[in-house]
Amino acid sequence: MVKKARKKKKVKKAKVKEKEEKRSNVKPLVLLAISIIILVLSIALFTWFIVTEANLSEILHI
């Protein structure tokens, strides 16, 4: 009886540990995806700003 209870407890702890590991593995991937999106948006905004400034300088003949 006692051995079965201990074995069940170990199995339950192992399952809980696996769930926690799965959760912790997802967080870095989400952070990586968000950082890549922010990087792409910042590059796009920077290039847009340069292009619009170039167009303004051509229009104003500066």
Short mmCIF file of N, CA and C in Angstrom, two decimals:
data_model
loop_
_atom_site.label_atom_id
_atom_site.label_comp_id
_atom_site.label_asym_id
_atom_site.label_seq_id
_atom_site.Cartn_x
_atom_site.Cartn_y
_atom_site.Cartn_z
N MET A 1 0.82 -1.20 0.00
CA MET A 1 0.00 0.00 0.00
C MET A 1 0.86 1.26 0.00
N VAL A 2 1.82 1.27 0.91
CA VAL A 2 2.65 2.46 1.04
C VAL A 2 3.48 2.67 -0.22
N LYS A 3 4.00 1.58 -0.79
CA LYS A 3 4.81 1.70 -2.00
C LYS A 3 3.99 2.24 -3.16
N LYS A 4 2.75 1.78 -3.29
CA LYS A 4 1.88 2.27 -4.36
C LYS A 4 1.61 3.76 -4.20
N ALA A 5 1.35 4.17 -2.96
CA ALA A 5 1.06 5.58 -2.71
C ALA A 5 2.28 6.44 -3.03
N ARG A 6 3.46 5.97 -2.65
CA ARG A 6 4.69 6.72 -2.95
C ARG A 6 4.92 6.80 -4.45
N LYS A 7 4.66 5.67 -5.13
CA LYS A 7 4.86 5.64 -6.58
C LYS A 7 3.89 6.61 -7.27
N LYS A 8 2.64 6.63 -6.83
CA LYS A 8 1.66 7.55 -7.40
C LYS A 8 2.08 8.99 -7.17
N LYS A 9 2.60 9.25 -5.98
CA LYS A 9 3.04 10.61 -5.65
C LYS A 9 4.19 11.04 -6.56
N LYS A 10 5.13 10.13 -6.80
CA LYS A 10 6.26 10.43 -7.69
C LYS A 10 5.78 10.69 -9.11
N VAL A 11 4.84 9.87 -9.57
CA VAL A 11 4.31 10.03 -10.93
C VAL A 11 3.60 11.37 -11.04
N LYS A 12 2.83 11.72 -10.03
CA LYS A 12 2.10 12.99 -10.04
C LYS A 12 3.07 14.16 -10.05
N LYS A 13 4.13 14.08 -9.25
CA LYS A 13 5.13 15.15 -9.24
C LYS A 13 5.82 15.27 -10.59
N ALA A 14 6.09 14.15 -11.22
CA ALA A 14 6.74 14.16 -12.53
C ALA A 14 5.84 14.81 -13.57
N LYS A 15 4.55 14.53 -13.52
CA LYS A 15 3.61 15.14 -14.46
C LYS A 15 3.53 16.64 -14.26
N VAL A 16 3.49 17.08 -13.02
CA VAL A 16 3.44 18.51 -12.72
C VAL A 16 4.71 19.19 -13.21
N LYS A 17 5.83 18.53 -13.01
CA LYS A 17 7.12 19.08 -13.45
C LYS A 17 7.15 19.22 -14.97
N GLU A 18 6.63 18.23 -15.69
CA GLU A 18 6.59 18.29 -17.15
C GLU A 18 5.74 19.45 -17.63
N LYS A 19 4.60 19.68 -16.98
CA LYS A 19 3.74 20.79 -17.36
C LYS A 19 4.44 22.12 -17.14
N GLU A 20 5.15 22.24 -16.02
CA GLU A 20 5.88 23.48 -15.74
C GLU A 20 6.98 23.70 -16.77
N GLU A 21 7.66 22.64 -17.17
CA GLU A 21 8.71 22.77 -18.18
C GLU A 21 8.14 23.21 -19.52
N LYS A 22 6.98 22.68 -19.87
CA LYS A 22 6.35 23.08 -21.13
C LYS A 22 6.00 24.56 -21.09
N ARG A 23 5.45 25.02 -19.97
CA ARG A 23 5.11 26.44 -19.84
C ARG A 23 6.36 27.30 -19.93
N SER A 24 7.41 26.91 -19.27
CA SER A 24 8.63 27.71 -19.27
C SER A 24 9.31 27.71 -20.63
N ASN A 25 9.11 26.68 -21.42
CA ASN A 25 9.71 26.63 -22.75
C ASN A 25 8.97 27.54 -23.73
N VAL A 26 7.72 27.84 -23.47
CA VAL A 26 6.93 28.68 -24.37
C VAL A 26 7.31 30.14 -24.21
N LYS A 27 7.60 30.58 -23.01
CA LYS A 27 7.85 32.00 -22.76
C LYS A 27 9.01 32.56 -23.57
N PRO A 28 10.16 31.91 -23.64
CA PRO A 28 11.25 32.47 -24.45
C PRO A 28 10.90 32.59 -25.92
N LEU A 29 10.13 31.64 -26.43
CA LEU A 29 9.73 31.71 -27.84
C LEU A 29 8.82 32.89 -28.09
N VAL A 30 7.91 33.15 -27.16
CA VAL A 30 7.01 34.29 -27.30
C VAL A 30 7.80 35.59 -27.23
N LEU A 31 8.73 35.68 -26.30
CA LEU A 31 9.55 36.88 -26.19
C LEU A 31 10.40 37.08 -27.44
N LEU A 32 10.92 36.01 -27.98
CA LEU A 32 11.71 36.10 -29.21
C LEU A 32 10.86 36.60 -30.37
N ALA A 33 9.65 36.07 -30.49
CA ALA A 33 8.76 36.50 -31.57
C ALA A 33 8.41 37.97 -31.42
N ILE A 34 8.11 38.41 -30.22
CA ILE A 34 7.77 39.82 -29.99
C ILE A 34 8.96 40.71 -30.30
N SER A 35 10.14 40.32 -29.89
CA SER A 35 11.32 41.14 -30.16
C SER A 35 11.62 41.23 -31.65
N ILE A 36 11.42 40.13 -32.38
CA ILE A 36 11.63 40.16 -33.83
C ILE A 36 10.62 41.08 -34.50
N ILE A 37 9.37 41.02 -34.06
CA ILE A 37 8.34 41.90 -34.62
C ILE A 37 8.67 43.35 -34.36
N ILE A 38 9.10 43.67 -33.15
CA ILE A 38 9.46 45.05 -32.82
C ILE A 38 10.65 45.50 -33.65
N LEU A 39 11.62 44.62 -33.84
CA LEU A 39 12.79 44.96 -34.65
C LEU A 39 12.39 45.26 -36.09
N VAL A 40 11.55 44.42 -36.66
CA VAL A 40 11.10 44.63 -38.04
C VAL A 40 10.32 45.93 -38.16
N LEU A 41 9.45 46.20 -37.21
CA LEU A 41 8.67 47.44 -37.26
C LEU A 41 9.56 48.67 -37.12
N SER A 42 10.56 48.60 -36.27
CA SER A 42 11.45 49.75 -36.10
C SER A 42 12.27 49.99 -37.37
N ILE A 43 12.73 48.93 -38.01
CA ILE A 43 13.47 49.09 -39.27
C ILE A 43 12.57 49.67 -40.34
N ALA A 44 11.33 49.19 -40.41
CA ALA A 44 10.39 49.71 -41.41
C ALA A 44 10.10 51.18 -41.16
N LEU A 45 9.91 51.55 -39.91
CA LEU A 45 9.65 52.95 -39.57
C LEU A 45 10.85 53.82 -39.91
N PHE A 46 12.05 53.33 -39.64
CA PHE A 46 13.27 54.09 -39.93
C PHE A 46 13.43 54.30 -41.43
N THR A 47 13.22 53.25 -42.21
CA THR A 47 13.35 53.39 -43.67
C THR A 47 12.26 54.30 -44.22
N TRP A 48 11.06 54.20 -43.69
CA TRP A 48 9.98 55.10 -44.13
C TRP A 48 10.34 56.54 -43.83
N PHE A 49 10.90 56.79 -42.66
CA PHE A 49 11.28 58.14 -42.29
C PHE A 49 12.36 58.68 -43.24
N ILE A 50 13.34 57.87 -43.56
CA ILE A 50 14.40 58.30 -44.47
C ILE A 50 13.83 58.58 -45.86
N VAL A 51 12.95 57.71 -46.33
CA VAL A 51 12.36 57.90 -47.66
C VAL A 51 11.53 59.16 -47.71
N THR A 52 10.73 59.41 -46.69
CA THR A 52 9.89 60.61 -46.70
C THR A 52 10.74 61.86 -46.58
N GLU A 53 11.82 61.80 -45.81
CA GLU A 53 12.71 62.96 -45.71
C GLU A 53 13.37 63.22 -47.06
N ALA A 54 13.76 62.16 -47.76
CA ALA A 54 14.37 62.33 -49.08
C ALA A 54 13.37 62.94 -50.05
N ASN A 55 12.13 62.49 -49.99
CA ASN A 55 11.11 63.04 -50.87
C ASN A 55 10.85 64.50 -50.55
N LEU A 56 10.82 64.84 -49.27
CA LEU A 56 10.60 66.24 -48.89
C LEU A 56 11.75 67.11 -49.37
N SER A 57 12.97 66.61 -49.25
CA SER A 57 14.12 67.42 -49.68
C SER A 57 14.11 67.60 -51.19
N GLU A 58 13.67 66.59 -51.92
CA GLU A 58 13.58 66.73 -53.37
C GLU A 58 12.47 67.71 -53.76
N ILE A 59 11.37 67.64 -53.03
CA ILE A 59 10.25 68.54 -53.33
C ILE A 59 10.63 69.99 -53.02
N LEU A 60 11.29 70.19 -51.91
CA LEU A 60 11.65 71.55 -51.48
C LEU A 60 12.95 72.03 -52.12
N HIS A 61 13.64 71.19 -52.88
CA HIS A 61 14.91 71.52 -53.55
C HIS A 61 15.96 72.01 -52.57
N ILE A 62 16.10 71.26 -51.49
CA ILE A 62 17.11 71.63 -50.49
C ILE A 62 18.40 70.92 -50.82
#
